[in-house]
Tab-separated table of C-alpha atoms in Angstrom:
chain	number	residue	atom	x	y	z
A	1	MET	CA	19.704	18.340	24.840
A	2	LEU	CA	19.773	15.464	27.304
A	3	ASP	CA	19.062	11.763	26.884
A	4	THR	CA	16.460	11.593	29.648
A	5	GLU	CA	13.307	10.407	27.900
A	6	PRO	CA	14.014	6.646	28.107
A	7	ALA	CA	14.626	6.982	31.855
A	8	TYR	CA	11.442	8.985	32.359
A	9	ARG	CA	9.469	6.443	30.364
A	10	MET	CA	10.774	3.578	32.492
A	11	ALA	CA	10.013	5.412	35.745
A	12	TRP	CA	6.472	6.343	34.702
A	13	LYS	CA	5.677	2.840	33.491
A	14	GLN	CA	7.001	1.321	36.732
A	15	ALA	CA	4.996	3.824	38.796
A	16	SER	CA	1.852	3.050	36.823
A	17	ALA	CA	2.301	-0.693	37.281
A	18	ALA	CA	2.823	-0.204	41.023
A	19	CYS	CA	-0.571	1.522	41.122
A	20	GLY	CA	-2.257	-1.274	39.193
A	21	PHE	CA	-2.499	0.374	35.786
A	22	ALA	CA	-0.662	-0.398	32.530
A	23	LEU	CA	0.960	2.602	30.867
A	24	THR	CA	1.522	1.528	27.259
A	25	ASP	CA	4.129	3.031	24.946
A	26	GLU	CA	1.316	4.424	22.793
A	27	VAL	CA	-0.156	6.318	25.748
A	28	TYR	CA	3.240	7.488	26.991
A	29	ARG	CA	4.071	8.962	23.590
A	30	GLN	CA	1.120	11.326	24.029
A	31	LEU	CA	2.740	12.693	27.200
A	32	VAL	CA	6.187	13.412	25.752
A	33	GLY	CA	7.060	17.108	25.911
A	34	ARG	CA	4.139	18.063	28.136
A	35	SER	CA	4.444	19.390	31.663
A	36	ARG	CA	4.285	16.976	34.578
A	37	LYS	CA	1.006	18.509	35.737
A	38	ASP	CA	-0.565	18.082	32.300
A	39	GLY	CA	0.762	14.522	32.077
A	40	PHE	CA	-0.721	13.543	35.426
A	41	GLN	CA	-4.075	15.051	34.488
A	42	ALA	CA	-4.074	13.323	31.099
A	43	LEU	CA	-3.642	9.928	32.779
A	44	ALA	CA	-6.344	10.705	35.331
A	45	ASN	CA	-8.712	11.551	32.475
A	46	LEU	CA	-7.745	8.395	30.598
A	47	PHE	CA	-8.004	5.894	33.454
A	48	GLY	CA	-10.987	7.497	35.170
A	49	SER	CA	-12.021	7.993	38.775
A	50	GLU	CA	-10.374	4.757	39.953
A	51	PHE	CA	-6.906	6.072	39.073
A	52	PRO	CA	-5.043	6.899	42.353
A	53	LEU	CA	-3.587	10.194	41.199
A	54	GLN	CA	-1.848	11.201	44.434
A	55	ASP	CA	-0.349	7.728	44.915
A	56	PHE	CA	0.822	7.769	41.290
A	57	GLU	CA	2.518	11.166	41.683
A	58	ALA	CA	4.419	9.905	44.745
A	59	SER	CA	5.319	6.678	42.975
A	60	VAL	CA	6.655	8.579	39.958
A	61	GLN	CA	8.891	10.643	42.246
A	62	ARG	CA	10.301	7.508	43.890
A	63	HIS	CA	10.941	5.657	40.640
A	64	GLU	CA	12.503	8.693	38.946
A	65	THR	CA	14.907	9.102	41.867
A	66	ILE	CA	15.873	5.429	41.661
A	67	THR	CA	16.178	5.402	37.856
A	68	PHE	CA	18.305	8.544	37.558
A	69	SER	CA	20.549	7.516	40.463
A	70	LYS	CA	21.666	4.399	38.610
A	71	SER	CA	23.509	6.270	35.850
A	72	PRO	CA	24.463	9.898	35.109
A	73	ILE	CA	22.439	11.893	32.596
A	74	SER	CA	24.162	11.969	29.226
A	75	LYS	CA	24.117	14.764	26.668
A	76	LYS	CA	22.758	14.223	23.199
A	77	PRO	CA	25.457	13.763	20.528
A	78	GLY	CA	26.467	17.067	18.986
A	79	LEU	CA	25.233	19.293	21.817
A	80	ASP	CA	28.613	20.596	22.974
A	81	ALA	CA	29.762	21.416	19.438
A	82	LEU	CA	26.476	23.198	18.723
A	83	LEU	CA	26.774	25.310	21.877
A	84	VAL	CA	30.355	26.255	21.018
A	85	PHE	CA	29.192	27.369	17.548
A	86	LEU	CA	26.492	29.583	19.081
A	87	GLU	CA	28.793	30.911	21.803
A	88	THR	CA	31.457	32.014	19.341
A	89	ARG	CA	28.796	34.093	17.600
A	90	ASN	CA	27.415	35.550	20.842
A	91	MET	CA	23.970	34.155	20.112
A	92	PRO	CA	21.559	34.460	23.068
A	93	LYS	CA	20.267	31.061	24.185
A	94	ALA	CA	17.453	29.935	26.446
A	95	VAL	CA	16.228	26.634	27.829
A	96	ALA	CA	12.443	26.260	27.610
A	97	THR	CA	11.505	23.012	29.313
A	98	SER	CA	8.242	21.549	30.596
A	99	THR	CA	10.108	20.270	33.675
A	100	GLU	CA	9.612	22.025	37.034
A	101	ARG	CA	12.196	24.703	37.820
A	102	TYR	CA	13.843	22.991	40.807
A	103	LYS	CA	14.383	19.802	38.818
A	104	ALA	CA	15.494	21.591	35.638
A	105	LEU	CA	18.082	23.693	37.474
A	106	GLN	CA	19.355	20.617	39.278
A	107	THR	CA	19.780	18.739	36.004
A	108	LEU	CA	21.357	21.665	34.138
A	109	THR	CA	23.806	22.223	36.980
A	110	SER	CA	24.822	18.556	37.223
A	111	THR	CA	25.527	18.415	33.473
A	112	GLY	CA	27.454	21.701	33.415
A	113	LEU	CA	24.908	23.354	31.117
A	114	LEU	CA	23.304	25.982	33.333
A	115	GLU	CA	26.071	28.562	32.961
A	116	ARG	CA	25.976	28.221	29.165
A	117	PHE	CA	22.470	29.675	28.819
A	118	ASP	CA	21.230	33.223	29.219
A	119	ALA	CA	17.763	32.258	30.465
A	120	VAL	CA	15.837	29.254	31.736
A	121	VAL	CA	12.035	29.011	31.515
A	122	THR	CA	10.238	26.055	33.089
A	123	GLY	CA	6.816	24.480	32.946
A	124	ASP	CA	5.715	25.735	36.350
A	125	GLU	CA	6.323	29.366	35.334
A	126	VAL	CA	3.585	29.546	32.697
A	127	ALA	CA	-0.172	29.126	32.881
A	128	ARG	CA	-0.354	26.841	29.854
A	129	GLY	CA	2.183	24.188	28.922
A	130	LYS	CA	3.117	22.932	25.476
A	131	PRO	CA	1.495	22.726	22.906
A	132	PHE	CA	0.527	26.300	23.859
A	133	PRO	CA	3.172	28.940	23.033
A	134	ASP	CA	3.483	30.513	26.493
A	135	ILE	CA	6.811	28.967	27.471
A	136	PHE	CA	8.551	30.019	24.241
A	137	LEU	CA	7.103	33.537	24.322
A	138	LEU	CA	8.391	33.978	27.877
A	139	ALA	CA	11.816	32.662	26.808
A	140	ALA	CA	11.991	35.239	24.007
A	141	GLN	CA	10.945	37.958	26.438
A	142	ARG	CA	13.704	37.021	28.877
A	143	LEU	CA	16.254	37.015	26.070
A	144	GLY	CA	15.010	40.412	24.919
A	145	VAL	CA	14.370	39.254	21.341
A	146	GLN	CA	11.361	39.045	19.038
A	147	PRO	CA	9.710	35.606	18.746
A	148	GLY	CA	10.045	35.677	14.967
A	149	SER	CA	13.850	35.852	15.253
A	150	CYS	CA	14.042	32.662	17.341
A	151	LEU	CA	14.926	29.124	16.276
A	152	VAL	CA	13.560	26.355	18.490
A	153	LEU	CA	15.154	22.903	18.676
A	154	GLU	CA	12.551	20.338	19.732
A	155	ASP	CA	12.260	16.576	20.092
A	156	ALA	CA	8.522	16.338	20.867
A	157	GLU	CA	5.393	17.027	18.811
A	158	SER	CA	3.840	19.190	21.518
A	159	GLY	CA	6.944	21.398	21.498
A	160	VAL	CA	6.848	21.775	17.712
A	161	ALA	CA	3.203	22.841	17.893
A	162	ALA	CA	4.040	25.330	20.670
A	163	ALA	CA	6.907	26.831	18.672
A	164	HIS	CA	4.670	27.205	15.640
A	165	GLN	CA	2.012	29.006	17.680
A	166	ALA	CA	4.736	31.309	19.000
A	167	CYS	CA	5.589	32.152	15.357
A	168	MET	CA	9.116	30.827	15.768
A	169	GLN	CA	11.206	28.762	13.401
A	170	VAL	CA	11.582	25.173	14.601
A	171	TYR	CA	13.900	22.245	13.875
A	172	MET	CA	12.894	18.832	15.154
A	173	VAL	CA	15.284	16.108	16.304
A	174	PRO	CA	12.812	13.314	17.181
A	175	ASP	CA	13.465	11.216	20.262
A	176	LEU	CA	10.962	8.461	21.069
A	177	VAL	CA	8.189	9.576	18.735
A	178	ALA	CA	8.413	9.869	14.952
A	179	PRO	CA	6.621	13.033	13.804
A	180	SER	CA	3.224	12.849	12.139
A	181	ASP	CA	2.698	14.336	8.697
A	182	GLU	CA	1.037	17.406	10.233
A	183	ILE	CA	3.927	18.000	12.621
A	184	ARG	CA	6.366	17.645	9.736
A	185	ARG	CA	4.459	20.419	8.015
A	186	LEU	CA	5.081	22.740	10.968
A	187	THR	CA	8.847	22.266	11.060
A	188	ASP	CA	11.601	23.914	9.047
A	189	GLY	CA	13.622	20.733	9.137
A	190	ILE	CA	13.745	17.282	10.717
A	191	PHE	CA	17.171	15.946	11.682
A	192	THR	CA	18.567	12.715	13.059
A	193	SER	CA	20.961	14.464	15.455
A	194	LEU	CA	22.227	17.827	16.666
A	195	ASP	CA	25.332	17.201	14.550
A	196	ASP	CA	23.139	17.530	11.462
A	197	VAL	CA	21.559	20.713	12.844
A	198	LEU	CA	25.030	22.182	13.324
A	199	LYS	CA	25.968	21.437	9.705
A	200	VAL	CA	22.921	23.366	8.467
A	201	LEU	CA	23.642	26.335	10.729
A	202	GLU	CA	27.303	26.404	9.716
A	203	HIS	CA	26.310	26.387	6.048
A	204	ALA	CA	23.794	29.183	6.618
A	205	ALA	CA	26.410	31.239	8.468
A	206	ARG	CA	28.820	30.897	5.542
A	207	SER	CA	26.339	31.537	2.733
A	208	SER	CA	23.964	34.120	4.224
A	209	PRO	CA	25.319	35.665	7.421
A	210	GLY	CA	22.580	37.066	9.598
A	211	VAL	CA	19.743	35.854	7.360
A	212	GLY	CA	17.063	33.629	8.863
A	213	ILE	CA	14.717	31.171	7.245
A	214	ASP	CA	11.684	32.754	5.568
A	215	LEU	CA	8.696	31.154	7.223
A	216	GLN	CA	6.306	33.803	5.917
A	217	SER	CA	5.710	34.638	9.575
A	218	PHE	CA	5.668	38.269	10.571
A	219	ARG	CA	4.887	40.670	13.409
A	220	THR	CA	2.896	43.871	13.442
A	221	GLU	CA	3.040	46.351	16.292
A	222	ARG	CA	0.895	44.148	18.542
A	223	LEU	CA	0.327	40.883	16.665
A	224	ASP	CA	2.283	37.792	15.644
A	225	ALA	CA	1.188	36.078	12.426
A	226	CYS	CA	1.909	32.475	11.405
A	227	PRO	CA	0.857	30.643	8.236
A	228	LEU	CA	-2.336	28.635	8.643
A	229	CYS	CA	-1.910	24.975	9.576
A	230	ARG	CA	-4.199	22.150	10.632
A	231	VAL	CA	-3.439	22.479	14.347
A	232	ASP	CA	-5.181	25.871	14.199
A	233	GLY	CA	-8.445	24.089	13.352
A	234	PRO	CA	-10.070	24.068	16.834
A	235	GLU	CA	-9.570	27.809	17.425
A	236	LEU	CA	-10.834	28.626	13.939
A	237	ALA	CA	-13.837	26.341	14.401
A	238	ASP	CA	-14.767	28.212	17.589
A	239	MET	CA	-14.610	31.511	15.722
A	240	HIS	CA	-16.588	30.123	12.778
A	241	ARG	CA	-19.366	29.178	15.207
A	242	ASN	CA	-19.529	32.747	16.543
A	243	SER	CA	-22.685	34.257	15.040
A	244	VAL	CA	-21.551	37.837	15.746
A	245	VAL	CA	-18.215	37.390	13.943
A	246	MET	CA	-19.713	35.469	11.033
A	247	ALA	CA	-22.786	37.693	10.503
A	248	THR	CA	-21.182	39.477	7.532
A	249	LEU	CA	-19.020	36.524	6.422
A	250	GLY	CA	-21.668	34.145	5.137
A	251	GLY	CA	-22.985	32.921	8.481
A	252	VAL	CA	-21.784	30.371	11.013
A	253	LYS	CA	-20.098	27.202	9.765
A	254	SER	CA	-20.886	23.653	10.844
A	255	GLU	CA	-18.031	21.371	11.890
A	256	ASP	CA	-17.922	19.856	8.393
A	257	GLU	CA	-17.974	23.270	6.747
A	258	ALA	CA	-15.173	24.498	9.028
A	259	ASN	CA	-13.053	21.452	8.145
A	260	GLN	CA	-13.742	21.995	4.433
A	261	TRP	CA	-12.744	25.663	4.777
A	262	LEU	CA	-9.506	24.668	6.509
A	263	SER	CA	-8.602	22.032	3.887
A	264	ALA	CA	-9.406	24.374	1.000
A	265	ASN	CA	-7.238	27.153	2.395
A	266	LEU	CA	-4.319	24.828	3.148
A	267	SER	CA	-4.535	23.619	-0.445
A	268	HIS	CA	-4.606	27.237	-1.652
A	269	ARG	CA	-1.372	28.005	0.223
A	270	ASP	CA	0.368	24.960	-1.247
A	271	ARG	CA	-0.787	25.933	-4.730
A	272	ARG	CA	-0.227	29.700	-4.693
A	273	GLY	CA	2.430	30.240	-2.014
A	274	PHE	CA	0.249	32.634	-0.026
A	275	GLY	CA	-3.047	32.314	1.787
A	276	ILE	CA	-4.285	32.638	5.351
A	277	TRP	CA	-2.284	33.673	8.402
A	278	ILE	CA	-3.301	33.135	12.019
A	279	PHE	CA	-2.932	36.265	14.151
A	280	ARG	CA	-2.134	36.084	17.869
A	281	ASP	CA	-1.617	38.670	20.570
A	282	ALA	CA	2.156	39.189	20.716
A	283	ARG	CA	1.996	39.572	24.504
A	284	ASP	CA	0.436	36.236	25.416
A	285	GLY	CA	-0.043	34.178	22.226
A	286	HIS	CA	-3.851	34.197	22.467
A	287	PHE	CA	-5.795	33.752	19.245
A	288	VAL	CA	-7.065	37.047	17.803
A	289	GLY	CA	-8.275	36.076	14.343
A	290	ARG	CA	-7.325	35.184	10.794
A	291	GLY	CA	-6.468	37.198	7.717
A	292	GLY	CA	-4.856	36.715	4.373
A	293	LEU	CA	-4.723	36.861	0.615
A	294	ARG	CA	-6.814	34.468	-1.454
A	295	GLU	CA	-7.447	33.975	-5.139
A	296	VAL	CA	-11.206	34.180	-5.691
A	297	GLU	CA	-13.570	34.217	-8.662
A	298	VAL	CA	-15.781	37.290	-8.744
A	299	GLY	CA	-17.607	39.021	-11.585
A	300	GLY	CA	-16.519	36.385	-14.084
A	301	GLY	CA	-12.794	36.855	-13.426
A	302	TRP	CA	-10.104	35.949	-10.898
A	303	GLU	CA	-8.886	38.389	-8.270
A	304	VAL	CA	-6.688	38.281	-5.168
A	305	GLU	CA	-8.818	39.262	-2.203
A	306	LEU	CA	-7.583	40.686	1.087
A	307	GLY	CA	-9.823	39.469	3.903
A	308	TYR	CA	-9.806	39.033	7.657
A	309	ALA	CA	-11.961	38.011	10.619
A	310	LEU	CA	-11.361	38.897	14.280
A	311	LEU	CA	-12.970	37.661	17.469
A	312	ASP	CA	-15.510	40.300	18.421
A	313	LYS	CA	-13.754	41.097	21.711
A	314	PHE	CA	-10.897	42.540	19.633
A	315	TRP	CA	-13.067	44.812	17.481
A	316	GLY	CA	-12.473	48.547	17.639
A	317	LEU	CA	-8.835	48.243	18.774
A	318	GLY	CA	-7.148	48.907	15.426
A	319	PHE	CA	-6.046	45.305	14.896
A	320	ALA	CA	-7.780	45.062	11.508
A	321	SER	CA	-5.754	48.000	10.166
A	322	GLU	CA	-2.512	46.436	11.448
A	323	MET	CA	-3.356	43.176	9.708
A	324	ALA	CA	-4.426	44.799	6.455
A	325	ARG	CA	-1.386	47.062	6.273
A	326	GLU	CA	1.065	44.145	6.539
A	327	LEU	CA	-0.930	41.930	4.164
A	328	LEU	CA	-0.812	44.653	1.534
A	329	LYS	CA	2.935	44.903	1.973
A	330	ILE	CA	3.214	41.157	1.397
A	331	ALA	CA	0.945	41.338	-1.657
A	332	PHE	CA	2.738	44.193	-3.395
A	333	GLU	CA	6.342	43.781	-2.258
A	334	ARG	CA	6.840	40.055	-1.721
A	335	PHE	CA	4.496	38.686	-4.375
A	336	GLN	CA	4.549	41.674	-6.750
A	337	LEU	CA	0.783	41.625	-7.299
A	338	GLN	CA	-0.597	44.409	-9.485
A	339	SER	CA	-3.869	44.872	-7.592
A	340	VAL	CA	-5.800	43.550	-4.603
A	341	VAL	CA	-9.536	43.661	-3.958
A	342	ALA	CA	-11.585	43.782	-0.774
A	343	ILE	CA	-15.094	42.323	-0.958
A	344	ILE	CA	-17.139	43.694	1.923
A	345	ALA	CA	-20.732	43.056	2.937
A	346	ALA	CA	-22.766	46.208	2.294
A	347	GLU	CA	-23.771	46.464	5.959
A	348	ASN	CA	-20.202	46.075	7.254
A	349	SER	CA	-19.318	49.733	7.810
A	350	ARG	CA	-16.303	48.885	10.019
A	351	SER	CA	-14.503	46.974	7.269
A	352	ARG	CA	-15.409	49.605	4.672
A	353	ARG	CA	-13.687	52.237	6.825
A	354	VAL	CA	-10.594	50.048	7.166
A	355	ALA	CA	-10.460	49.518	3.383
A	356	GLU	CA	-10.800	53.230	2.670
A	357	LYS	CA	-8.132	54.000	5.264
A	358	MET	CA	-5.770	51.625	3.413
A	359	GLY	CA	-6.451	53.451	0.122
A	360	PHE	CA	-8.954	51.062	-1.482
A	361	GLN	CA	-11.396	52.660	-3.930
A	362	PHE	CA	-15.000	51.534	-4.445
A	363	GLU	CA	-15.418	49.854	-7.840
A	364	CYS	CA	-18.808	48.116	-8.048
A	365	ASP	CA	-21.597	46.303	-6.218
A	366	VAL	CA	-21.481	42.491	-6.241
A	367	THR	CA	-23.215	39.518	-4.654
A	368	TRP	CA	-20.827	37.655	-2.367
A	369	LYS	CA	-21.665	34.593	-0.251
A	370	ASN	CA	-25.317	35.243	-1.043
A	371	LEU	CA	-25.105	38.738	0.436
A	372	PRO	CA	-25.084	42.170	-1.228
A	373	ALA	CA	-21.496	43.391	-1.107
A	374	ARG	CA	-19.203	46.095	-2.392
A	375	LEU	CA	-15.963	45.455	-4.240
A	376	TYR	CA	-13.070	47.793	-3.490
A	377	ARG	CA	-9.734	47.775	-5.324
A	378	LEU	CA	-6.224	48.990	-4.578
A	379	ARG	CA	-3.659	49.006	-7.365
A	380	ARG	CA	0.029	48.703	-6.711
A	381	GLN	CA	0.872	52.083	-8.261
A	382	GLU	CA	-1.859	53.757	-6.189
A	383	ARG	CA	-0.623	52.469	-2.861
A	384	THR	CA	0.595	55.236	-0.572
């Protein structure tokens, strides 16, 4: 909303130089959108034990005060018109900023913006800053809305990643950093200014009042689900190394195997329009597991398989049934599939019970991922 990043960059570079370290533009770009605490720690990790962290923090404070005192903070072009558009439609609005609360409120007040928002969430109010979803989930909670009904406007890559993990729609208006190809994949649009964002929203309001953008994200009673993307790789890799989780799923995966799995499933989504979703606890955004619909070859033919994997600490809580129920709805109602199969290791009694609860019927024994397995099928006309 505000044209502050160039001033922050100047202040941080001056503070770094005063402490005897060179803060390059390349390094600074990695800090954009992150909380001050995370930024300080990132520099301490980069420069090592010789970096005078406390002196640097004090120097940043001094240089920011000097820099921002020289000229008033200006609004980004198009902001006022965009806010008027939202206000006339009584749309709830929140600020979710990595800045500390005292500084954010001071800035919002001085620019006349504070009274135009229904909620303000700041970086010091959440345990994890961007790119984690905590700040956006808390903003949705304070607005009293579901995360999936929110649109985030972001200028930083870390914010885009956080919005994606919160299962929110996100438009990016880049500031200092041009988005990478992976970040582009996570957005629903990249714009040169807020004026362009307003044009899209005005068009949507005229053509489809009240209809949001279909991200293929969804929510169950307790879970938020977002389409698989590459930034989910580290959490998936941790799960794929869990021998308990992977015991009936072909065994643990090496780093290379996990990367191959991720690339193959991203390619599947691009090719077929459906694939894997990442499931997170709707309360705190923590990773729960993965589940989805995949086209697989079994018994000499092609089938669409419903499958899932949960971290073992979430077993026995009914999450698998929640996931399966919504995935079946997507398969039969959104994609109009005629049947779906579940291929379950013979020893996996938990998943067999879930399949039978969903209405799947045993069809035949198969070998799957070098393990004896049972193939269950549910046809569209048989679904209850």
